[in-house]
Coordinates of C-alpha atoms and ligand atoms in Angstrom, one line a residue:
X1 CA 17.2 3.4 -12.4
X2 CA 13.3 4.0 -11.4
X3 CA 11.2 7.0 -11.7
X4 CA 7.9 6.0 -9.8
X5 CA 4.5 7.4 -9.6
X6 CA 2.5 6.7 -6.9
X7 CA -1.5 7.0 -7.4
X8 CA -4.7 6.6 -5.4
X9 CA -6.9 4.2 -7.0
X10 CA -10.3 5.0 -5.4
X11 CA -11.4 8.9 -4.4
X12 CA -8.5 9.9 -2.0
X13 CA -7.0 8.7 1.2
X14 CA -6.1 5.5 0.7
X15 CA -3.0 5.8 2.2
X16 CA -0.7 7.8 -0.3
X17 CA 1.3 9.9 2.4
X18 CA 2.6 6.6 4.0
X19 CA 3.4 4.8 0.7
X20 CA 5.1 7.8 -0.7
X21 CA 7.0 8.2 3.1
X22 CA 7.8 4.4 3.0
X23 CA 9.3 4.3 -0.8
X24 CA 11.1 7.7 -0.6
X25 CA 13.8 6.0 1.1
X26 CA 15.0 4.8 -2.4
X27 CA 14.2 8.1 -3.7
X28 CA 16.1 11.3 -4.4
X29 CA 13.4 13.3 -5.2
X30 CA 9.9 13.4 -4.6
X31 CA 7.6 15.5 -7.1
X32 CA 4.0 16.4 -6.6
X33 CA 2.2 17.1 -9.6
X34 CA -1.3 18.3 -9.1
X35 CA -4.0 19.3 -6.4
X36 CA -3.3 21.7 -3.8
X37 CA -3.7 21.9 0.0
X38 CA -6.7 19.9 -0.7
X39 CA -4.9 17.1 0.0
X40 CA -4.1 15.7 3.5
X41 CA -1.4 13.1 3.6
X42 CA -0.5 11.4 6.7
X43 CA 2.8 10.1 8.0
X44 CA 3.2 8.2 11.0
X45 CA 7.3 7.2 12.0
X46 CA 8.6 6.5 15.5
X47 CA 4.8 6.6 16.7
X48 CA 4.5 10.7 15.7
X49 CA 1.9 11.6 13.1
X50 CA 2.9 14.2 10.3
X51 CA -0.1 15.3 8.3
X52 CA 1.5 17.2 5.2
X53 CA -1.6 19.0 2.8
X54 CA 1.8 20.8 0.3
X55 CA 4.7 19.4 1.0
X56 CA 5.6 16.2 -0.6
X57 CA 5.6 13.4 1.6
X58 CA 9.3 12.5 0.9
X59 CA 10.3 15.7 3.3
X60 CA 10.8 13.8 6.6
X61 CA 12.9 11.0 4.8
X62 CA 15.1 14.5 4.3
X63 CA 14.4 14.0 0.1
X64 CA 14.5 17.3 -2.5
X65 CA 11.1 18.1 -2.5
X66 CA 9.3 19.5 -5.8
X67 CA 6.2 21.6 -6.2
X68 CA 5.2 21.2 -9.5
X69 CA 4.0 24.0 -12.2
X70 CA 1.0 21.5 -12.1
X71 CA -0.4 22.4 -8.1
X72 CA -2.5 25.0 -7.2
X73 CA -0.7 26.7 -3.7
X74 CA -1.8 28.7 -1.0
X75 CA 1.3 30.0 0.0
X76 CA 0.1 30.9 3.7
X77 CA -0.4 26.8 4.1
X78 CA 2.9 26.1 2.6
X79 CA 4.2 29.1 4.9
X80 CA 2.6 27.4 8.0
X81 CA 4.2 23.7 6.6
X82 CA 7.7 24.6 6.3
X83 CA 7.5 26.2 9.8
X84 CA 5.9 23.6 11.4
X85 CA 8.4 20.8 9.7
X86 CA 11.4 23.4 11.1
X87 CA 10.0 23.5 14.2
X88 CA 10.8 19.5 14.7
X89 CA 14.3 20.5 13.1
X90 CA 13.3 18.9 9.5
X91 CA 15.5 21.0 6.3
X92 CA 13.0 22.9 4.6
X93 CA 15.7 25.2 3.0
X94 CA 15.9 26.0 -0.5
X95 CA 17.8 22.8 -1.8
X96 CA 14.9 20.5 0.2
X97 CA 11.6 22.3 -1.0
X98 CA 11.8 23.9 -4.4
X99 CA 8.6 25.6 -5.9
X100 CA 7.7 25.6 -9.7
X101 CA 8.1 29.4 -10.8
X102 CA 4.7 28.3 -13.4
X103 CA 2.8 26.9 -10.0
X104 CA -0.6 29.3 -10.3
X105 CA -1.2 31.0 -7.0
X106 CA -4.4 30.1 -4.5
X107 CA -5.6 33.7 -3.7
X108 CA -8.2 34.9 -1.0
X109 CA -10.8 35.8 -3.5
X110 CA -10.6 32.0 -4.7
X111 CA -10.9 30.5 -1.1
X112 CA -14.2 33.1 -1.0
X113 CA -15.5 31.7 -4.0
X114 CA -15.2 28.7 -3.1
X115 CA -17.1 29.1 0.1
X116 CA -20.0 30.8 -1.1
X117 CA -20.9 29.0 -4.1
X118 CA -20.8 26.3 -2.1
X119 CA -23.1 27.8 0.6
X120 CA -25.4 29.1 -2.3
X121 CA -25.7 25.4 -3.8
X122 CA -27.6 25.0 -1.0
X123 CA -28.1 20.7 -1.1
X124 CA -26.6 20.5 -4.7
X125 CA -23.1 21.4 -3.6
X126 CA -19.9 19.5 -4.5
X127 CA -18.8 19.0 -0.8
X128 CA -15.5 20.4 -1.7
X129 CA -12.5 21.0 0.8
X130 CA -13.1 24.9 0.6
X131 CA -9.5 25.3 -0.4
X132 CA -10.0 27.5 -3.5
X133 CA -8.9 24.7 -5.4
X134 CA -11.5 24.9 -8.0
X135 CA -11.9 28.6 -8.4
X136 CA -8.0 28.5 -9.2
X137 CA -7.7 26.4 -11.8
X138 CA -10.6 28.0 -13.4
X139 CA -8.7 31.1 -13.5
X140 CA -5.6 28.7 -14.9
X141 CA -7.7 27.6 -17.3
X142 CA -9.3 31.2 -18.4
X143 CA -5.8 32.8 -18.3
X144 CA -6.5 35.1 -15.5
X145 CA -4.4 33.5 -13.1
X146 CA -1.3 34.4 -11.3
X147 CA 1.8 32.0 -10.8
X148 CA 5.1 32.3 -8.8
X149 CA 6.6 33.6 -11.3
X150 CA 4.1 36.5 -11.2
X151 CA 4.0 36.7 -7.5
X152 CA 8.3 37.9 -7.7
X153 CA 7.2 40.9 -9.8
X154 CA 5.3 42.7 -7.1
X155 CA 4.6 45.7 -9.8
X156 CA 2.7 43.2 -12.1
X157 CA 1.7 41.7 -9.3
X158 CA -0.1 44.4 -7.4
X159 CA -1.6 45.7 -10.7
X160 CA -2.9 42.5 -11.8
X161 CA -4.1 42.0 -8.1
X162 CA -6.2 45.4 -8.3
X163 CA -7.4 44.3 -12.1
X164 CA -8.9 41.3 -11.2
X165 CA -10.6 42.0 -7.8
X166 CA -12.4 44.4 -9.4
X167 CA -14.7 41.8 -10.9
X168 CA -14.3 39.2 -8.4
X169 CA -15.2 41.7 -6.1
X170 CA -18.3 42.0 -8.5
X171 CA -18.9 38.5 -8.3
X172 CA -18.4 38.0 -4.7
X173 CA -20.9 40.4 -3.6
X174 CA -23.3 40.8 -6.2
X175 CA -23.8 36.7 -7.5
X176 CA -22.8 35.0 -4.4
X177 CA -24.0 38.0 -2.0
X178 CA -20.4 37.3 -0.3
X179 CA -18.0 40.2 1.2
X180 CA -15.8 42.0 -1.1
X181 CA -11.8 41.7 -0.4
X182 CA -9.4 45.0 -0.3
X183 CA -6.9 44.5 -3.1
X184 CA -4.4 47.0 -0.8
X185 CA -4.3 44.1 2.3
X186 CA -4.2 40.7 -0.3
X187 CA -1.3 42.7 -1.8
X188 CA 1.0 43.5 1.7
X189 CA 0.4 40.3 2.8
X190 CA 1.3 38.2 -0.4
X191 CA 4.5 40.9 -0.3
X192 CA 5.5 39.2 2.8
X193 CA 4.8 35.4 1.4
X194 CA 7.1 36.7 -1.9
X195 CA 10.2 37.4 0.2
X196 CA 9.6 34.2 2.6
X197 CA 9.5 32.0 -0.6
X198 CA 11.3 33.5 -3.4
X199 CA 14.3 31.5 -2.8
X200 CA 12.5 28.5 -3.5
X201 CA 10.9 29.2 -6.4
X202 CA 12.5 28.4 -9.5
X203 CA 12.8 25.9 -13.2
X204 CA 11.8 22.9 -11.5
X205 CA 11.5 20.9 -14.6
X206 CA 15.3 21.5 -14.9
X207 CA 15.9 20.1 -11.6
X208 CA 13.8 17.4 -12.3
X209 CA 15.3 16.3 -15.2
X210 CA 19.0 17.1 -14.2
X211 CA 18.3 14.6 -11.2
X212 CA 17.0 11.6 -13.7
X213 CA 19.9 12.4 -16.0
X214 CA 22.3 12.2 -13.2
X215 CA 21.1 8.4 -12.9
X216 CA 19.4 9.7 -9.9
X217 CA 15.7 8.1 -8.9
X218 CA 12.0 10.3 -8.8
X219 CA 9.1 9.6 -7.2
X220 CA 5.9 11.4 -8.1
X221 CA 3.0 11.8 -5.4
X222 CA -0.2 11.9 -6.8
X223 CA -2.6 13.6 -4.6
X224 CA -6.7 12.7 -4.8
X225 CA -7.7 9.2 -6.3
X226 CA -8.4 8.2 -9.7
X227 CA -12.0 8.7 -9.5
X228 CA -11.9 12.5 -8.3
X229 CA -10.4 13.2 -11.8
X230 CA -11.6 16.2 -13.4
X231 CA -11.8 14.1 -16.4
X232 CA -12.1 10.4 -15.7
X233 CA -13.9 10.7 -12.3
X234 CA -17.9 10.8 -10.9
X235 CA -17.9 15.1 -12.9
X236 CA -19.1 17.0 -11.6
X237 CA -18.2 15.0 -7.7
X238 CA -14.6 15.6 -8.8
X239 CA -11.4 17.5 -7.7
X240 CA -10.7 20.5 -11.0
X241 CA -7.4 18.7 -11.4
X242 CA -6.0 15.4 -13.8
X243 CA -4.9 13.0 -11.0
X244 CA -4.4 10.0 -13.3
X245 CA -0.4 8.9 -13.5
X246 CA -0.3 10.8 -17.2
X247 CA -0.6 14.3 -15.5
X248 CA 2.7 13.5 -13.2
X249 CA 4.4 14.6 -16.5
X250 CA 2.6 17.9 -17.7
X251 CA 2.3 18.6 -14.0
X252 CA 5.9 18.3 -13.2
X253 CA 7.4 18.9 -16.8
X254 CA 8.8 15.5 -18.1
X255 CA 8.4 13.8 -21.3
X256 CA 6.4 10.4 -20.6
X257 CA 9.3 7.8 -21.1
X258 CA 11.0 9.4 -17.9
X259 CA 8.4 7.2 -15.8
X260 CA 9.3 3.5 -15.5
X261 CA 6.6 2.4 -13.2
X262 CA 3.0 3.2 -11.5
X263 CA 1.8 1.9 -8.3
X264 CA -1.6 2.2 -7.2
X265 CA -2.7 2.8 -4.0
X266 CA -5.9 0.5 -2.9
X267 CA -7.0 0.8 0.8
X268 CA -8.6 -2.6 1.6
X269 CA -11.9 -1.3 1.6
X270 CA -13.4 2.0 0.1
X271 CA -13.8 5.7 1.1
X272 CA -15.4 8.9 0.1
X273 CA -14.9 12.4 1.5
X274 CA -17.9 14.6 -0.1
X275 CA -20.7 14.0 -2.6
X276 CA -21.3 12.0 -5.2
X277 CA -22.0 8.6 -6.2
X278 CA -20.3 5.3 -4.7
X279 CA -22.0 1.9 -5.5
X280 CA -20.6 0.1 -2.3
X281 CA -21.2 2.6 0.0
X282 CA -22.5 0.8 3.7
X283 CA -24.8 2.2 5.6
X284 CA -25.2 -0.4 7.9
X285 CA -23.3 -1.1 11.4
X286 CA -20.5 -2.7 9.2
X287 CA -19.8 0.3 7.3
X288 CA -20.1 2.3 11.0
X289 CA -17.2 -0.2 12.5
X290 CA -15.2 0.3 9.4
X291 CA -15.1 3.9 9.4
X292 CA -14.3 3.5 13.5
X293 CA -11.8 1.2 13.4
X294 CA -10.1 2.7 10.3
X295 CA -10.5 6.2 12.3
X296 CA -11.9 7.5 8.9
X297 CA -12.3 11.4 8.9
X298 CA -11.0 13.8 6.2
X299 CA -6.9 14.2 6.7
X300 CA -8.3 18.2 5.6
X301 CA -11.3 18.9 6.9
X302 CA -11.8 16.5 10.2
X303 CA -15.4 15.6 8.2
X304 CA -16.4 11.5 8.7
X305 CA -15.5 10.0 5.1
X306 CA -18.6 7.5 3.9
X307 CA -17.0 4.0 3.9
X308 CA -17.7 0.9 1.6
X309 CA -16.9 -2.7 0.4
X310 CA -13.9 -2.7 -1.9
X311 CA -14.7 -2.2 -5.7
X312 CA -13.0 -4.1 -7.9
X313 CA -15.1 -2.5 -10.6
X314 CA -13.5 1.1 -9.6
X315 CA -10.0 -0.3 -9.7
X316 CA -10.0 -2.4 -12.9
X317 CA -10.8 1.3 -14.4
X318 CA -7.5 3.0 -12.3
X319 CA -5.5 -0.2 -13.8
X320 CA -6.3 0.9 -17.1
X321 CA -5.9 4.7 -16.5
X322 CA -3.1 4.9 -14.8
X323 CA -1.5 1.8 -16.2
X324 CA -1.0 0.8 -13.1
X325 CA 2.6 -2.1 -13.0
X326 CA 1.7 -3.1 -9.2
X327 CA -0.4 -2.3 -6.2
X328 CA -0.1 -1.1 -2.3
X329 CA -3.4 -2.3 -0.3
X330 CA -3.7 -0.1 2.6
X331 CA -5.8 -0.5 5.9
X332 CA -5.7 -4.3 5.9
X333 CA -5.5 -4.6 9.5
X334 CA -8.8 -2.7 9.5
X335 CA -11.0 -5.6 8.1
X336 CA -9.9 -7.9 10.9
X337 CA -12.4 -9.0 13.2
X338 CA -15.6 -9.1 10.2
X339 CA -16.7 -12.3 10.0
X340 CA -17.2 -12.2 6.2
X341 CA -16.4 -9.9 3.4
X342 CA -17.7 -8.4 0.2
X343 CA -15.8 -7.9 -2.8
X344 CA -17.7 -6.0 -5.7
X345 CA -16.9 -7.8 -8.9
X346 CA -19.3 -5.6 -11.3
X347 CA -22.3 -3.8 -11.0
X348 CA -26.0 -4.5 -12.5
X349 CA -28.1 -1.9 -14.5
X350 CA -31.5 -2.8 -15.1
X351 CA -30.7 -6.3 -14.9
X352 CA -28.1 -6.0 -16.9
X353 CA -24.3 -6.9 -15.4
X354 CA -22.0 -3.9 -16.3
X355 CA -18.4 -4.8 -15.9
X356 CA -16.7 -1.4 -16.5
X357 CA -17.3 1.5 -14.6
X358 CA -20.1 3.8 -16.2
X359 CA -19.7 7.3 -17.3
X360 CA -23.5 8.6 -16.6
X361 CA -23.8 9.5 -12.9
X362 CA -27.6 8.6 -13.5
X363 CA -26.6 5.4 -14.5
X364 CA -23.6 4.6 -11.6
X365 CA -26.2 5.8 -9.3
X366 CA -29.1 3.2 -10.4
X367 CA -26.1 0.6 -10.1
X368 CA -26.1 -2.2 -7.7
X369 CA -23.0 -3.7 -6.8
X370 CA -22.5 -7.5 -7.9
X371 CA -20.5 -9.0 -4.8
X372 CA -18.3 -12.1 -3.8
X373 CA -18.4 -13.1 -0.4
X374 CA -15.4 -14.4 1.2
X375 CA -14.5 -15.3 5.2
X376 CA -12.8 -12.9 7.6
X377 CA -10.2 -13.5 10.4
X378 CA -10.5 -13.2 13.6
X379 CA -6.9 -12.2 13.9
X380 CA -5.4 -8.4 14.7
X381 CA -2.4 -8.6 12.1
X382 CA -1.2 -4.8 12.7
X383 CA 2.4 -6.7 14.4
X384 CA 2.7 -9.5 11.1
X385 CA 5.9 -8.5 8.8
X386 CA 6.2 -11.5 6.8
X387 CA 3.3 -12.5 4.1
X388 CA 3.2 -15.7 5.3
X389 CA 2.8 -15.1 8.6
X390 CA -0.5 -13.4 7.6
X391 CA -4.1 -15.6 8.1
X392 CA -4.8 -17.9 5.5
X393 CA -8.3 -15.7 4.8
X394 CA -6.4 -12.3 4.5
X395 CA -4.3 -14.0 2.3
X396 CA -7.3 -15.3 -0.3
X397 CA -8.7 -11.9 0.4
X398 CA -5.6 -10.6 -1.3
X399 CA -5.2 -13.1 -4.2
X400 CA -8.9 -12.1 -4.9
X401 CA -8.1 -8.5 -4.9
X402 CA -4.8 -9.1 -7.3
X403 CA -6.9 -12.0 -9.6
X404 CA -9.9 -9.5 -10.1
X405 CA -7.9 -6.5 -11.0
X406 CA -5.0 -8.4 -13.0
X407 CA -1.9 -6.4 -10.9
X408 CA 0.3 -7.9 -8.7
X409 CA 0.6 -6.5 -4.8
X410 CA 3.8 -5.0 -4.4
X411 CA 3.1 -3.6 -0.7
X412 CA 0.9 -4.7 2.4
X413 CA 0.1 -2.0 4.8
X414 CA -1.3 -3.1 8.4
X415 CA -1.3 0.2 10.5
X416 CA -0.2 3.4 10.2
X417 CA 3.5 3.5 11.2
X418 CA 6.1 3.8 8.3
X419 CA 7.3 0.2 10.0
X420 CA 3.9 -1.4 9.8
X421 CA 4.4 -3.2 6.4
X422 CA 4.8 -5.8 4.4
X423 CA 7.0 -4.9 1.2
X424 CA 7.4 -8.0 -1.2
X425 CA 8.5 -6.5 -4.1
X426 CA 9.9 -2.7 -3.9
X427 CA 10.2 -1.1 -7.6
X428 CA 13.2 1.3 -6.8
X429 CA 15.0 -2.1 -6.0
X430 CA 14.0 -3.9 -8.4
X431 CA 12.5 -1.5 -11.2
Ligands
GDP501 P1 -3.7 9.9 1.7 O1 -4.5 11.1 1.4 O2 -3.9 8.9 0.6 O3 -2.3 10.2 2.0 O4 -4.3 9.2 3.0 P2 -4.7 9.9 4.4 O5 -3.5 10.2 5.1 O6 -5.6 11.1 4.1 O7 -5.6 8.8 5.0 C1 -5.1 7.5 5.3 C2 -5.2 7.3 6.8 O8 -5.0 5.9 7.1 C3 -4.2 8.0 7.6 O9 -4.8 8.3 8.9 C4 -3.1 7.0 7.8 O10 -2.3 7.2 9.0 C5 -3.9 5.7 7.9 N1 -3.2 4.5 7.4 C6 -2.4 4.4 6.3 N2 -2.1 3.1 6.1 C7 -2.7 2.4 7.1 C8 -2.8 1.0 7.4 O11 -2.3 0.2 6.8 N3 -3.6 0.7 8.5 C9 -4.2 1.6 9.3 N4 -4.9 1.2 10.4 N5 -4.1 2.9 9.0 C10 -3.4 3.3 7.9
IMO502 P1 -6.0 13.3 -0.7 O1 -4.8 13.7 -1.5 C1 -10.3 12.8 -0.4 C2 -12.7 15.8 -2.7 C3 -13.6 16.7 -1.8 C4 -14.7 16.9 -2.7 C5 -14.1 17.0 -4.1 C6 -13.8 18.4 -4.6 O2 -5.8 13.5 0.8 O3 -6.4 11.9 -1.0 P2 -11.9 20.2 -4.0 O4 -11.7 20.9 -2.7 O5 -10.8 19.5 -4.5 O6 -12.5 21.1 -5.0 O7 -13.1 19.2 -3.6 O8 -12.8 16.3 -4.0 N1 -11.3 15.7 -2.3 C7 -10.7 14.8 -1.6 N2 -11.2 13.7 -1.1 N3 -9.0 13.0 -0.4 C8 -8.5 14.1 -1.0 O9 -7.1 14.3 -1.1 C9 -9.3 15.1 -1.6 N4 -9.1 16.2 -2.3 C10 -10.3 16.6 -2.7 O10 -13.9 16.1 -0.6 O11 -15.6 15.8 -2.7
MG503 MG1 -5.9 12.3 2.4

């Protein structure tokens, strides 16, 4: 039996939602572990596009899907999920979406936060997905945070709420000269999202681990990449969660020997949503008929994600974090048409050649990429199903990709559509 996590590699949107839709097949469960409605994970199957920001992406291959204690939710977005997934007659009842009871609660007063320190950062802001997300896990991480568990207990509840807006209330209007929030409306409403949800919520580490002992198989959906990690990302250009494979166990609430294999997802090429540092980055007519042709805008927030060469550099470094046992390369189809391409093999630091990926921003920032040049093809190979069917050039492009980073390529993604792939090697199968 397999128990699979499934990771981005880069900083997000490389192509998790259709990985995690194509694999859940062999799945019977499908666990996310961290992040919140930050994420935007995109299904397309039978030509209709689903774009899930909660939900685990297992839900329309009609899996148990798990919130983990480790998310952050806004129960309002979950709300608006599970209706919208009902509304095209997909389960969403108890037994398919179960919430952790220990999941900490996204709250108005965080998605105000989040908005107006933003606003007040002026130029030096994080470019965040104005979610709350950060402004919630600090409170997690401060023990002034409210969970599920909380939100069932609506005495507690509304006296905690009261408590606690009195100083953010403080905050919001005198700091970030924001509007202060009425504790009496936050409470009615998140009355009404208690009753909606409570039969969801409950132990989920129990029905985790009732489902592996059962000889049943897991999948765990990391949302963000590698590289938005609060700790082993571009701080402070980061998401304020651990998206590395390790956290699909504290997040979901198994011991570590429960997960038998880690794929990474690498899209062909790379993408940032937000600020921060990224060595590769084009800003040339290239990078402009990359982000076209890939259609690259935030799954989130609609805004156009910066596009780059892939970085080999980046994903030696998500190898070693994640311990990464095989890889998915998304977006292949995109690179069709470039005459050449550029693979980043290390970077150089005053003329010095760096092969692992620095810690110092000021440092990454002063890097410049070390690249390999290799030929394109001409071909569209969106309608190719067999690896050797694909151009010979597409091909080297890939045994590049998997001699650089020292990971085989399990799966081969060329379009959107659940049926646009290539799998050669699928670890529920074949472990
Ligand atoms: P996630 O956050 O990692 O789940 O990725 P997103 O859904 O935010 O972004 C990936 C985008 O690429 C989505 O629009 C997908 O439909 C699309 N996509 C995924 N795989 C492929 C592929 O192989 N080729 C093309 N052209 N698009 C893809
Ligand atoms: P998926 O799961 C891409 C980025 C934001 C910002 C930084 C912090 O779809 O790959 P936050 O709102 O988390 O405090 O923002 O992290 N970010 C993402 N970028 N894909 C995502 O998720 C992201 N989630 C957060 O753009 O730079
Ligand atoms: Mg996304």
């Amino acid at each position: 039996m397999a128990n699979i996590a499934v990771i981005g590699t880069q900083w997000g949107d490389e192509g998790k939602g259709k990985v995690v839709d194509l694999l859940a097949e062999h799945a019977d469960m499908v666990v996310r572990f961290q992040g919140g409605n930050n994420a935007g994970h995109t299904m397309v199957v039978d030509g209709k596009q689903f774009i899930s920001h909660l939900v685990p992406s297992g839900i329309l291959q009609n899996k148990t899907c798990i919130i983990g204690n480790g998310l952050v939710v806004d129960p309002e977005v979950l709300i608006e999920e599970m209706d919208y997934l009902n509304s095209k007659g997909i389960d969403v009842g108890p037994d398919k979406i179960k919430i952790s009871e220990r999941a900490h609660l996204i709250m108005p007063y965080h998605k105000a936060i989040d908005h107006a320190r933003e606003a007040k950062k002026g130029d030096k802001k994080i470019g965040t997905t104005g979610r709350g997300i950060g402004p919630t896990y600090e409170d997690k991480a401060t023990r002034r945070g409210l969970r599920f568990v909380d939100l069932l207990d609506e005495e507690t509840f509304s006296e905690r709420v009261r408590t606690i807006l009195d100083e953010k209330n403080f905050y919001l209007t005198n700091y970030l000269a924001a509007e202060s929030l009425n504790p009496e409306s936050i409470i009615d409403n998140y009355r009404l999202y208690a009753e909606r949800l409570a039969p969801h919520v409950t132990n989920v580490s129990i029905s985790i681990y009732e489902t592996i002992k059962s000889g049943k198989q897991v999948l765990f959906e990391g949302a963000q990449g590698t590289h938005l990690d609060i700790d082993h990302g571009t701080y402070p250009y980061v998401t304020s969660s651990n998206v590395v494979a390790g956290n699909a166990c504290s997040g979901a609430g198994v011991g570590p020997k429960e997960i038998t294999g880690v794929i990474g997802i690498v899209k062909a090429y790379t993408t940032r949503v937000g600020r921060g540092p990224f060595p590769t980055e084009l800003f040339d007519d290239v990078g402009d008929a990359i982000q076209e042709k890939g259609a690259e805008f935030g799954a989130t927030t609609g805004r156009r994600r910066r596009c780059g060469w892939l970085d080999t550099v980046l994903l030696r470094n998500a190898v070693r974090l994640n311990g990464l046992t095989g890889l998915a390369v998304t977006k292949l189809d995109v690179l069709g048409g470039l005459d050449t391409l550029k693979i980043c093999t290390g970077y150089e630091h005053n003329e010095q050649r760096l092969n692992d990926f620095p810690t110092s921003l000021k440092v990454l920032a002063a890097c410049k990429p070390v690249y390999e040049t290799l030929s394109g093809w001409p071909e569209d190979i969106s309608s190719v199903r067999e690896y050797n069917n694909l151009p010979d050039n597409s091909m080297n492009y890939l045994k590049r990709l998997e001699e650089l980073v020292e990971t085989p390529i399990h799966i081969i993604s060329i379009g959107p559509g659940r049926d646009e792939t290539i799998v050669l090697h699928n670890p529920f199968l074949t472990g």
